[in-house]
Coordinates of C-alpha atoms and ligand atoms in Angstrom, one line a residue:
M349 CA -13.1 -9.0 15.5
Q350 CA -12.3 -12.6 16.3
T351 CA -15.0 -15.2 16.2
K352 CA -15.8 -17.0 19.4
S353 CA -14.2 -20.4 18.7
Y354 CA -11.2 -19.5 20.8
L355 CA -10.9 -18.0 24.2
D356 CA -10.9 -14.3 23.4
Y357 CA -10.0 -12.1 26.3
K358 CA -10.6 -8.9 24.2
S359 CA -14.2 -9.8 23.7
I360 CA -14.6 -10.8 27.3
I361 CA -13.3 -7.4 28.4
A362 CA -15.3 -5.6 25.7
E363 CA -18.4 -7.2 27.0
L364 CA -17.6 -6.3 30.7
V365 CA -16.8 -2.7 29.8
E366 CA -19.8 -2.3 27.6
A367 CA -22.1 -3.4 30.4
V368 CA -21.0 -0.6 32.7
V369 CA -20.4 2.4 30.4
S370 CA -22.9 4.1 28.2
G371 CA -22.1 6.8 25.7
D372 CA -22.7 7.8 22.2
G373 CA -21.1 5.2 19.8
I374 CA -19.5 3.2 22.6
N375 CA -20.1 -0.4 21.8
R376 CA -18.4 -3.8 22.1
E377 CA -16.7 -3.6 18.8
N378 CA -15.0 -0.3 19.3
I379 CA -14.0 -1.1 22.9
Y380 CA -12.5 -4.3 21.4
G381 CA -10.5 -2.3 19.0
L382 CA -9.0 -0.1 21.8
L383 CA -7.6 -2.9 23.8
E384 CA -3.9 -3.4 23.9
Y385 CA -1.2 -5.7 25.3
P386 CA 0.9 -3.5 27.6
P387 CA 4.5 -3.5 26.7
D388 CA 5.4 -3.9 30.3
S389 CA 3.6 -7.0 31.6
D390 CA 4.2 -5.9 35.2
L391 CA 1.2 -3.6 34.8
G392 CA -1.1 -6.3 33.5
D393 CA -1.8 -8.6 30.6
L394 CA -4.3 -6.4 28.8
A395 CA -5.2 -2.8 29.0
L396 CA -8.0 -0.4 28.1
P397 CA -6.6 3.1 27.3
C398 CA -9.4 5.5 28.3
F399 CA -8.4 8.5 26.1
K400 CA -11.0 7.8 23.4
L401 CA -13.7 7.2 25.9
S402 CA -12.8 10.4 27.6
K403 CA -13.9 12.4 24.5
V404 CA -17.3 10.8 24.5
L405 CA -17.9 10.7 28.2
R406 CA -16.4 14.2 28.7
K407 CA -14.4 13.1 31.7
A408 CA -10.7 12.8 32.4
P409 CA -9.4 9.4 31.3
Q410 CA -7.9 8.8 34.7
L411 CA -11.3 9.3 36.3
I412 CA -12.9 6.9 33.8
A413 CA -10.3 4.2 34.5
A414 CA -10.8 4.7 38.3
E415 CA -14.5 4.4 38.0
L416 CA -14.4 1.3 35.8
E417 CA -12.0 -0.4 38.3
G418 CA -14.8 -0.3 40.9
K419 CA -17.5 -1.5 38.6
I420 CA -15.9 -4.5 37.0
E421 CA -15.8 -7.8 38.7
P422 CA -12.6 -9.6 37.8
A423 CA -13.6 -13.3 38.5
P424 CA -13.4 -15.8 36.9
Y425 CA -11.2 -14.7 34.0
F426 CA -9.1 -12.1 35.8
T427 CA -7.3 -11.9 39.1
E428 CA -7.2 -8.1 39.1
V429 CA -8.7 -5.2 37.3
K430 CA -6.8 -2.1 38.2
A431 CA -6.6 1.6 37.1
T432 CA -3.1 2.9 36.5
G433 CA -3.4 6.5 35.4
P434 CA -5.5 6.6 32.2
Y435 CA -5.3 2.9 31.7
L436 CA -7.5 0.1 33.0
N437 CA -5.3 -2.9 33.4
F438 CA -6.4 -6.5 33.5
R439 CA -4.4 -9.4 34.9
L440 CA -5.3 -12.9 33.6
A441 CA -6.3 -15.6 36.0
P442 CA -3.8 -18.5 35.3
V443 CA -6.1 -21.5 35.6
P444 CA -8.7 -20.7 33.0
L445 CA -6.0 -19.4 30.7
V446 CA -3.9 -22.6 30.9
Q447 CA -6.9 -24.8 30.8
E448 CA -8.4 -23.1 27.7
V449 CA -5.3 -22.5 25.7
L450 CA -3.7 -26.0 26.2
G451 CA -7.2 -27.6 25.9
Q452 CA -7.7 -25.9 22.5
I453 CA -4.3 -27.0 21.3
I454 CA -4.8 -30.6 22.5
K455 CA -8.2 -30.6 20.8
L456 CA -7.4 -28.9 17.6
G457 CA -3.7 -30.0 17.1
A458 CA -2.4 -28.6 13.8
E459 CA -5.7 -26.8 13.3
Y460 CA -5.1 -24.5 16.3
G461 CA -5.1 -20.9 15.0
G462 CA -7.1 -21.8 11.9
R463 CA -10.6 -20.7 11.1
T464 CA -13.5 -21.2 8.8
I465 CA -14.2 -17.6 8.0
G466 CA -13.2 -18.0 4.3
R467 CA -15.3 -21.0 3.6
G468 CA -16.8 -21.0 0.1
Q469 CA -14.8 -18.0 -1.0
N470 CA -12.0 -17.8 -3.5
I471 CA -8.9 -15.8 -3.3
V472 CA -6.6 -15.6 -6.3
I473 CA -2.9 -15.0 -5.5
D474 CA -0.6 -13.9 -8.3
Y475 CA 3.0 -14.4 -7.2
S476 CA 6.5 -15.5 -8.2
A477 CA 6.0 -14.7 -11.9
P478 CA 9.6 -14.8 -13.1
N479 CA 10.4 -13.8 -16.6
I480 CA 11.2 -16.3 -19.3
A481 CA 14.8 -16.4 -20.5
K482 CA 15.9 -14.4 -17.5
P483 CA 17.4 -15.9 -14.5
F484 CA 15.3 -16.8 -11.5
H485 CA 17.2 -14.6 -9.1
V486 CA 17.0 -13.5 -5.5
G487 CA 14.8 -10.5 -6.5
H488 CA 12.1 -13.0 -7.2
L489 CA 12.6 -14.7 -3.9
S490 CA 10.4 -12.3 -2.0
S491 CA 7.4 -12.5 -4.4
T492 CA 7.7 -16.3 -4.4
V493 CA 7.9 -16.8 -0.6
I494 CA 5.5 -14.0 0.4
G495 CA 2.9 -15.2 -2.1
N496 CA 3.3 -18.8 -1.0
S497 CA 3.0 -17.8 2.7
L498 CA -0.1 -15.7 2.0
F499 CA -1.5 -18.7 0.1
K500 CA -1.0 -20.9 3.2
I501 CA -2.3 -18.3 5.7
Y502 CA -5.5 -17.6 3.7
S503 CA -6.0 -21.4 3.2
F504 CA -5.7 -21.8 7.0
L505 CA -8.5 -19.3 7.4
G506 CA -10.7 -21.5 5.2
Y507 CA -10.4 -19.6 1.9
N508 CA -10.1 -21.5 -1.3
C509 CA -6.8 -20.1 -2.7
V510 CA -5.8 -20.2 -6.3
G511 CA -2.0 -19.7 -6.9
I512 CA -1.2 -18.2 -10.3
N513 CA 2.2 -18.0 -11.8
H514 CA 1.8 -15.1 -14.2
L515 CA 5.0 -15.8 -16.1
G516 CA 6.6 -13.0 -18.0
D517 CA 6.5 -14.9 -21.3
W518 CA 5.6 -12.2 -23.7
G519 CA 7.0 -8.8 -24.7
T520 CA 9.7 -7.2 -26.7
Q521 CA 12.5 -8.9 -24.8
F522 CA 11.8 -12.0 -26.8
G523 CA 12.6 -10.1 -30.0
K524 CA 15.9 -9.0 -28.4
L525 CA 16.7 -12.5 -27.4
I526 CA 16.0 -14.0 -30.9
T527 CA 18.1 -11.2 -32.5
A528 CA 21.0 -11.9 -30.2
Y529 CA 20.6 -15.7 -30.7
K530 CA 20.7 -15.2 -34.5
K531 CA 23.8 -13.0 -34.4
W532 CA 25.9 -14.4 -31.6
G533 CA 24.4 -17.7 -30.5
S534 CA 24.0 -21.3 -31.7
A535 CA 21.7 -24.2 -30.8
A536 CA 24.6 -26.2 -29.4
E537 CA 25.6 -23.4 -27.1
V538 CA 22.1 -22.9 -25.8
K539 CA 21.6 -26.6 -25.2
K540 CA 24.8 -26.6 -23.2
G541 CA 24.5 -23.3 -21.3
L542 CA 20.7 -23.2 -21.0
I543 CA 19.5 -20.1 -19.1
K544 CA 23.1 -18.9 -18.5
E545 CA 23.6 -18.8 -22.2
L546 CA 20.2 -17.1 -22.8
M547 CA 21.3 -14.5 -20.2
R548 CA 24.7 -14.0 -21.8
L549 CA 22.9 -13.4 -25.1
Y550 CA 20.5 -10.9 -23.5
V551 CA 23.3 -9.0 -21.8
K552 CA 25.2 -9.0 -25.0
F553 CA 22.2 -7.5 -26.8
H554 CA 22.1 -4.6 -24.4
T555 CA 25.9 -3.8 -24.6
E556 CA 25.9 -4.0 -28.4
A557 CA 22.7 -2.0 -28.7
E558 CA 24.3 0.9 -26.9
T559 CA 26.5 1.5 -30.0
D560 CA 24.2 0.0 -32.6
P561 CA 20.7 1.3 -32.3
A562 CA 19.6 -0.7 -35.4
L563 CA 19.5 -3.8 -33.2
E564 CA 16.5 -2.4 -31.4
E565 CA 14.6 -2.2 -34.6
E566 CA 15.5 -5.7 -35.5
A567 CA 14.3 -6.9 -32.1
R568 CA 11.0 -5.2 -32.6
E569 CA 10.7 -6.9 -35.9
W570 CA 11.3 -10.3 -34.4
F571 CA 8.7 -9.7 -31.7
R572 CA 6.2 -8.6 -34.3
K573 CA 6.9 -12.0 -36.0
I574 CA 6.2 -13.8 -32.7
E575 CA 2.9 -12.0 -32.4
E576 CA 2.0 -12.8 -35.9
G577 CA 2.6 -16.4 -35.4
D578 CA 5.7 -16.8 -37.6
E579 CA 6.8 -20.4 -37.3
E580 CA 10.5 -19.9 -36.8
A581 CA 10.0 -17.0 -34.3
L582 CA 7.3 -19.0 -32.3
S583 CA 9.4 -22.1 -32.1
L584 CA 12.4 -20.2 -30.8
W585 CA 10.2 -18.5 -28.3
K586 CA 8.7 -21.8 -27.2
W587 CA 12.1 -23.4 -26.9
F588 CA 13.4 -20.6 -24.7
K589 CA 10.3 -20.8 -22.6
D590 CA 10.8 -24.6 -22.1
I591 CA 14.4 -24.1 -21.1
S592 CA 13.4 -21.5 -18.5
L593 CA 10.5 -23.5 -17.1
E594 CA 12.8 -26.4 -16.5
E595 CA 15.1 -24.3 -14.4
F596 CA 12.2 -22.6 -12.6
Q597 CA 10.8 -26.0 -11.8
R598 CA 14.0 -27.0 -10.0
V599 CA 13.7 -24.0 -7.7
Y600 CA 10.0 -24.7 -7.0
D601 CA 10.8 -28.3 -6.2
L602 CA 13.4 -27.2 -3.7
L603 CA 10.9 -24.8 -2.1
E604 CA 8.1 -27.3 -2.5
I605 CA 5.9 -24.7 -4.1
T606 CA 3.1 -25.5 -6.6
F607 CA 0.7 -23.4 -8.6
Q608 CA -2.9 -24.1 -9.6
S609 CA -2.3 -22.1 -12.8
W610 CA 0.7 -21.3 -15.0
A611 CA -1.2 -19.0 -17.3
G612 CA 1.5 -16.4 -18.2
E613 CA 1.2 -13.2 -20.1
S614 CA 1.1 -15.0 -23.5
F615 CA -2.0 -16.8 -22.3
Y616 CA -4.0 -13.6 -22.8
N617 CA -3.0 -13.0 -26.4
D618 CA -6.4 -13.9 -27.9
Q619 CA -8.2 -11.9 -25.3
I620 CA -6.6 -8.6 -26.0
D621 CA -8.9 -7.6 -28.9
A622 CA -11.9 -8.0 -26.7
V623 CA -10.4 -5.9 -24.0
V624 CA -9.6 -3.1 -26.4
D625 CA -13.1 -3.3 -27.9
E626 CA -14.7 -3.1 -24.4
L627 CA -12.5 -0.1 -23.4
N628 CA -13.4 1.6 -26.7
A629 CA -17.1 0.9 -26.2
K630 CA -16.9 2.4 -22.8
G631 CA -15.4 5.5 -24.2
L632 CA -12.1 5.2 -22.3
L633 CA -9.6 5.1 -25.1
T634 CA -7.7 8.0 -26.6
E635 CA -4.8 8.3 -29.1
S636 CA -1.5 9.8 -28.0
E637 CA 1.4 10.0 -30.3
G638 CA 0.1 7.0 -32.2
A639 CA -0.3 4.9 -29.1
T640 CA -3.7 4.0 -27.6
I641 CA -4.1 5.0 -23.9
V642 CA -6.5 5.5 -21.1
N643 CA -6.0 9.0 -19.9
L644 CA -5.7 9.2 -16.1
D645 CA -5.0 12.9 -15.6
A646 CA -8.1 13.3 -13.5
Y647 CA -6.5 10.8 -11.0
D648 CA -3.1 12.4 -11.0
M649 CA -1.5 9.5 -12.8
P650 CA 0.3 9.2 -16.1
P651 CA -1.8 7.4 -18.8
C652 CA -2.2 3.7 -18.8
L653 CA -0.8 2.4 -22.1
I654 CA -3.0 -0.1 -23.9
L655 CA -1.5 -0.5 -27.4
K656 CA 1.8 0.6 -28.8
K657 CA 2.1 2.5 -32.1
D658 CA 2.5 -0.8 -33.9
G659 CA -0.6 -2.2 -32.3
S660 CA 1.1 -4.6 -29.9
S661 CA -0.2 -5.0 -26.4
L662 CA 1.6 -4.0 -23.2
Y663 CA 2.2 -5.3 -19.7
A664 CA -0.9 -3.4 -18.4
T665 CA -3.1 -4.6 -21.3
R666 CA -2.3 -8.2 -20.4
D667 CA -2.9 -7.5 -16.7
I668 CA -6.4 -6.1 -17.5
A669 CA -7.2 -9.1 -19.7
A670 CA -6.0 -11.4 -17.0
A671 CA -8.1 -9.7 -14.3
L672 CA -11.3 -10.0 -16.4
Y673 CA -10.5 -13.6 -17.1
R674 CA -9.8 -14.4 -13.4
K675 CA -13.0 -12.8 -12.2
K676 CA -15.0 -14.8 -14.7
T677 CA -13.1 -18.0 -14.0
Y678 CA -12.7 -17.9 -10.3
Q679 CA -15.3 -15.5 -9.0
F680 CA -12.7 -14.2 -6.5
V681 CA -13.5 -12.2 -3.4
K682 CA -10.0 -10.9 -3.6
A683 CA -7.2 -10.9 -6.1
L684 CA -3.7 -10.4 -4.7
Y685 CA -0.6 -9.3 -6.7
V686 CA 2.7 -9.7 -5.0
T687 CA 5.5 -7.8 -6.7
G688 CA 8.3 -5.3 -6.0
I689 CA 7.4 -1.8 -4.9
A690 CA 8.7 -0.5 -8.2
Q691 CA 5.5 -1.7 -9.8
T692 CA 3.1 0.2 -7.5
L693 CA 2.1 2.8 -10.1
H694 CA 1.5 0.1 -12.7
F695 CA -1.0 -1.5 -10.5
Q696 CA -2.6 1.7 -9.4
Q697 CA -3.1 2.6 -13.0
W698 CA -4.7 -0.5 -14.3
F699 CA -6.8 -1.0 -11.1
K700 CA -8.2 2.4 -11.9
V701 CA -8.9 1.4 -15.5
I702 CA -10.9 -1.6 -14.2
E703 CA -12.9 0.7 -11.9
L704 CA -13.5 3.1 -14.8
M705 CA -14.8 0.1 -16.8
G706 CA -17.6 0.0 -14.2
Y707 CA -16.5 -3.1 -12.4
Q708 CA -17.4 -2.9 -8.7
W709 CA -14.8 -5.6 -7.9
A710 CA -12.0 -3.2 -8.7
K711 CA -11.9 -2.7 -4.9
D712 CA -11.0 -6.3 -4.4
L713 CA -7.8 -6.1 -6.4
V714 CA -4.9 -5.7 -4.0
H715 CA -1.3 -4.9 -4.8
I716 CA 1.1 -6.3 -2.2
P717 CA 4.4 -4.6 -2.7
F718 CA 7.7 -5.5 -1.1
G719 CA 11.0 -3.6 -0.8
L720 CA 13.9 -3.6 -3.1
V721 CA 16.5 -6.3 -3.0
S722 CA 19.9 -5.0 -3.8
L723 CA 23.3 -6.5 -4.1
K724 CA 26.3 -4.9 -2.4
G725 CA 24.4 -1.6 -2.4
E726 CA 23.6 -1.8 -6.1
K727 CA 20.3 -2.7 -7.8
L728 CA 20.1 -6.2 -9.2
S729 CA 20.3 -6.1 -13.0
T730 CA 19.8 -8.9 -15.4
R731 CA 21.1 -6.7 -18.2
K732 CA 24.3 -6.1 -16.4
G733 CA 24.6 -9.7 -15.2
R734 CA 24.4 -8.5 -11.6
V735 CA 22.3 -11.3 -10.1
V736 CA 22.4 -14.0 -7.5
L737 CA 20.6 -17.1 -8.8
L738 CA 18.0 -18.5 -6.5
E739 CA 19.0 -22.1 -7.3
E740 CA 22.6 -21.4 -6.4
L741 CA 21.5 -19.7 -3.2
L742 CA 19.3 -22.6 -2.1
T743 CA 21.9 -25.3 -3.0
T744 CA 24.6 -23.4 -1.2
A745 CA 22.5 -23.2 1.9
I746 CA 21.7 -26.9 1.7
Q747 CA 25.4 -27.8 1.4
K748 CA 26.3 -25.6 4.3
T749 CA 23.7 -27.3 6.4
Q750 CA 25.0 -30.7 5.3
A751 CA 28.5 -29.7 6.5
I752 CA 27.2 -28.6 9.9
I753 CA 25.2 -31.8 10.3
D754 CA 28.3 -33.9 9.3
E755 CA 30.3 -32.1 12.0
K756 CA 27.7 -31.9 14.8
N757 CA 25.4 -34.8 14.3
P758 CA 26.9 -37.3 11.9
G759 CA 24.6 -40.1 13.0
L760 CA 21.4 -38.2 12.2
E761 CA 18.7 -40.2 10.3
K762 CA 17.7 -38.9 6.9
K763 CA 20.5 -36.5 6.9
E764 CA 20.0 -35.3 3.3
E765 CA 16.3 -34.6 3.8
V766 CA 17.0 -32.6 6.9
A767 CA 19.8 -30.6 5.3
R768 CA 17.4 -29.6 2.6
M769 CA 14.6 -28.6 5.0
V770 CA 17.0 -26.6 7.1
G771 CA 19.0 -25.0 4.3
V772 CA 15.9 -24.0 2.4
G773 CA 14.2 -22.9 5.7
A774 CA 17.1 -20.6 6.4
V775 CA 16.7 -18.8 3.1
V776 CA 12.9 -18.6 3.2
F777 CA 12.8 -17.4 6.8
G778 CA 15.5 -14.8 5.9
A779 CA 13.2 -13.4 3.3
L780 CA 10.1 -13.4 5.5
S781 CA 11.6 -12.2 8.8
V782 CA 11.4 -8.5 8.1
N783 CA 8.5 -6.2 7.3
R784 CA 7.9 -6.8 3.6
I785 CA 8.2 -3.2 2.6
K786 CA 11.7 -2.9 3.9
D787 CA 14.5 -2.7 1.4
V788 CA 17.0 -5.5 1.8
T789 CA 20.6 -5.8 0.8
F790 CA 21.3 -9.3 -0.1
S791 CA 24.4 -10.7 1.6
W792 CA 25.6 -14.3 1.4
E793 CA 26.7 -14.1 5.0
E794 CA 23.3 -13.1 6.3
A795 CA 21.4 -15.5 4.0
L796 CA 23.6 -18.4 5.3
N797 CA 23.6 -17.3 9.0
F798 CA 21.9 -20.0 11.2
E799 CA 22.6 -18.3 14.5
G800 CA 20.2 -15.9 16.3
E801 CA 16.8 -15.1 15.0
T802 CA 16.7 -17.4 12.0
G803 CA 14.7 -20.3 10.5
P804 CA 17.1 -22.9 11.7
Y805 CA 16.8 -21.6 15.3
L806 CA 13.0 -22.2 15.1
Q807 CA 13.5 -25.6 13.5
Y808 CA 16.0 -26.5 16.2
T809 CA 13.7 -25.4 18.9
H810 CA 10.9 -27.5 17.4
A811 CA 13.3 -30.5 17.1
R812 CA 14.3 -30.1 20.7
A813 CA 10.7 -30.1 21.8
C814 CA 10.2 -33.3 19.8
S815 CA 13.1 -34.9 21.4
I816 CA 11.9 -34.2 24.9
L817 CA 8.5 -35.7 24.0
R818 CA 10.3 -38.8 22.5
K819 CA 12.4 -39.3 25.6
A820 CA 9.4 -39.2 27.8
G821 CA 7.4 -41.6 25.6
F822 CA 4.7 -38.9 25.2
S823 CA 1.8 -40.0 23.0
T824 CA -1.3 -38.1 21.8
D825 CA -3.2 -41.4 21.8
E826 CA -3.6 -41.2 25.6
D827 CA -6.1 -39.0 27.3
L828 CA -4.3 -35.7 27.6
V829 CA -5.7 -34.6 31.0
F830 CA -3.4 -32.5 33.2
D831 CA -3.6 -30.3 36.3
P832 CA -3.4 -26.6 35.2
E833 CA -2.3 -25.6 38.7
K834 CA 1.0 -27.2 37.9
L835 CA 1.8 -24.6 35.2
A836 CA 1.7 -21.5 37.3
E837 CA 5.4 -20.3 37.3
P838 CA 5.9 -17.0 35.5
V839 CA 8.2 -18.5 32.9
T840 CA 5.6 -21.1 32.1
L841 CA 2.7 -18.7 32.0
K842 CA 4.7 -16.5 29.7
V843 CA 4.8 -19.4 27.1
I844 CA 1.1 -20.0 27.5
K845 CA 0.2 -16.3 27.0
T846 CA 2.3 -16.4 23.8
L847 CA 0.5 -19.6 22.7
Y848 CA -2.8 -17.8 23.3
L849 CA -1.8 -15.1 20.9
F850 CA -1.3 -17.3 17.9
P851 CA -4.8 -17.2 16.4
E852 CA -4.8 -13.4 16.7
K853 CA -1.4 -13.2 14.9
V854 CA -2.6 -15.4 12.1
M855 CA -5.6 -13.1 11.6
A856 CA -3.3 -10.0 11.7
A857 CA -0.9 -11.5 9.2
A858 CA -3.8 -12.1 6.8
A859 CA -5.3 -8.7 7.3
E860 CA -2.0 -6.9 6.7
Y861 CA -0.7 -9.3 4.1
E862 CA 2.3 -9.6 6.3
P863 CA 3.9 -13.0 6.9
S864 CA 6.6 -11.3 9.0
I865 CA 4.0 -11.0 11.8
I866 CA 4.1 -14.8 12.0
S867 CA 7.9 -14.9 11.8
R868 CA 8.4 -12.5 14.6
Y869 CA 5.8 -14.3 16.6
L870 CA 7.5 -17.6 16.2
I871 CA 10.8 -16.1 17.4
D872 CA 9.0 -14.8 20.5
L873 CA 7.5 -18.2 21.1
A874 CA 10.8 -20.0 20.7
Q875 CA 12.5 -17.6 23.0
D876 CA 9.8 -17.9 25.7
F877 CA 10.0 -21.7 25.3
N878 CA 13.7 -21.7 25.7
G879 CA 13.3 -19.6 28.8
F880 CA 10.9 -22.2 30.2
Y881 CA 13.2 -25.0 29.2
H882 CA 16.2 -23.5 31.0
G883 CA 14.1 -22.5 34.0
C884 CA 12.1 -25.7 34.5
Q885 CA 13.1 -29.3 34.2
V886 CA 10.5 -31.2 32.2
L887 CA 11.4 -34.8 33.2
V888 CA 10.8 -34.7 37.0
D889 CA 9.8 -37.1 39.8
D890 CA 6.3 -35.7 40.3
P891 CA 4.3 -37.4 37.6
D892 CA 1.6 -34.8 37.6
L893 CA 4.1 -32.0 37.1
Q894 CA 5.9 -33.9 34.4
R895 CA 2.7 -34.6 32.6
A896 CA 1.6 -30.9 32.7
R897 CA 5.0 -29.8 31.5
L898 CA 5.0 -32.4 28.7
I899 CA 1.7 -31.1 27.5
L900 CA 3.1 -27.6 27.4
V901 CA 6.1 -28.9 25.3
F902 CA 3.6 -30.6 23.0
A903 CA 1.6 -27.4 22.6
V904 CA 4.7 -25.4 21.7
K905 CA 5.9 -28.0 19.2
T906 CA 2.5 -28.0 17.6
V907 CA 2.3 -24.2 17.2
L908 CA 5.9 -24.0 16.0
A909 CA 5.2 -26.6 13.3
T910 CA 2.0 -24.9 12.3
G911 CA 3.6 -21.4 12.2
L912 CA 6.6 -22.6 10.2
G913 CA 4.2 -24.3 7.8
L914 CA 2.4 -21.0 7.3
L915 CA 5.7 -19.5 6.2
G916 CA 6.4 -22.4 3.8
I917 CA 9.1 -23.9 6.0
K918 CA 9.4 -27.5 7.1
A919 CA 9.7 -28.6 10.7
P920 CA 11.9 -31.7 10.9
E921 CA 11.5 -33.8 14.1
Q922 CA 15.2 -34.4 14.5
M923 CA 18.2 -32.3 13.5
Ligands
LIG1444 N1 6.9 -10.9 -14.4 C1 6.8 -9.7 -13.6 C2 8.2 -9.3 -13.1 O1 9.1 -10.1 -13.0 C3 5.9 -9.9 -12.4 C4 4.4 -10.2 -12.8 C5 3.5 -9.9 -11.6 N2 2.1 -10.2 -11.9 C6 1.3 -9.4 -12.7 N3 0.1 -9.8 -12.8 N4 1.7 -8.3 -13.2 O2 8.4 -8.2 -12.7

């Protein structure tokens, strides 16, 4: 339920309805939960479906709606309260709506839609987490941009967020890489080709290993050496890691993403023994074919692997160690993990282990999966070299934007900066525009499409609003008083109703861990605004009308910029 800092029609209605019905378990909260925005606004702006009430009151929903119609006084917030079949429909009174919504945006500016509900609470967000010595490819884009957006959304709600890049910098793949480097690589080639060369070596290892299984053994041996702290093995590992980090950093710079912690998997090496001891002391460990596991039969899951035959740790072991460390270090109220859906079982398993260890806070661990990214209908695969590099995608998008600007607006100030904001914005919005669980097929065409419902369309709408304000000499330094009666046309009210929804959408995006709620909302807002812009001239002779319309433009510009910011997208003032 929303707190009261914003005009909240749902709680107004819940209060009105509660006052006139009484029944078992009917209260303000659950009435609030029943309220809907009718798909067809001809019927009303908000509706109470009476089906659930009908069960409690033992009366037909139509009858309940009809009775409520007579008992509820619409003024001052509504112009009409009317029963239509089983629904009680409410129509908003324009003046208080316009006054309140625009008043709030004027007062709060970039803070409109934000809250303080998270004050004093920490949320840890584990996202991006590419693997060392593997390319940073489009498969990691979703984790990176969803995590970053959740970081911004929760921060906007007042939480103190900690972004952690749990780098994949440990595991047998490093043994493979060293083996391949020793056999087919050279320092000079690696210095020249960097990650591309590391990837070539990694791919080569896998093709060769198909016919020469002894290579796998050799790779295990090298990884064992890394774990034992062998000097040569460790220094190669460190070198490969530095090369990777340098490339990753270039991508993060383009996206303007930063992390509070870079503790990757290797960071937990010296905490593994303690984890194993604790699991053992709690009687959770069993042996299975030489490996050490936590049996999860009772929960219909395969066992969680803790130690391999040779005593080395696994992905899950390091995740358990990391969770204990994070709880101790950050006292989180929630720990979020943003990864592909393929890892769902992994998270279910080790979350269960934490619960079995007796930690209440196991319920605060949340896996946030996203759908598969494929390429021309095939799974991305580092081993097979079937990847699209994120850096290449971003720089291509920037170049394309540059070319469009050169053609359409060659005199634009700060051309390069704008090209970067828009090119990157297109890619980021593309990744955040659909429900995160949906599988996506990467296509260059779509990623670089700036028409229709895209990031550049939103940025362009924002820039257009800025340009109207500039032309009118609009300034927020003046007293922003206006006559709400001037904003009563349907196209205008439509925009204001959409602006009203923003705080609610931010809350929903947080509750569902779903940035696409904000993306879709922004598209609606931009479309409503463009409807207004085409229907109503802003710069007109009547100074009061112009003033009111300018304030609306200002409000839209403000919310577009805030919303784009929550997605991790910049909003240039000119483009
Ligand atoms: N490095 C992993 C991958 O690329 C993702 C790590 C996610 N975070 C975690 N704590 N397991 O698949």
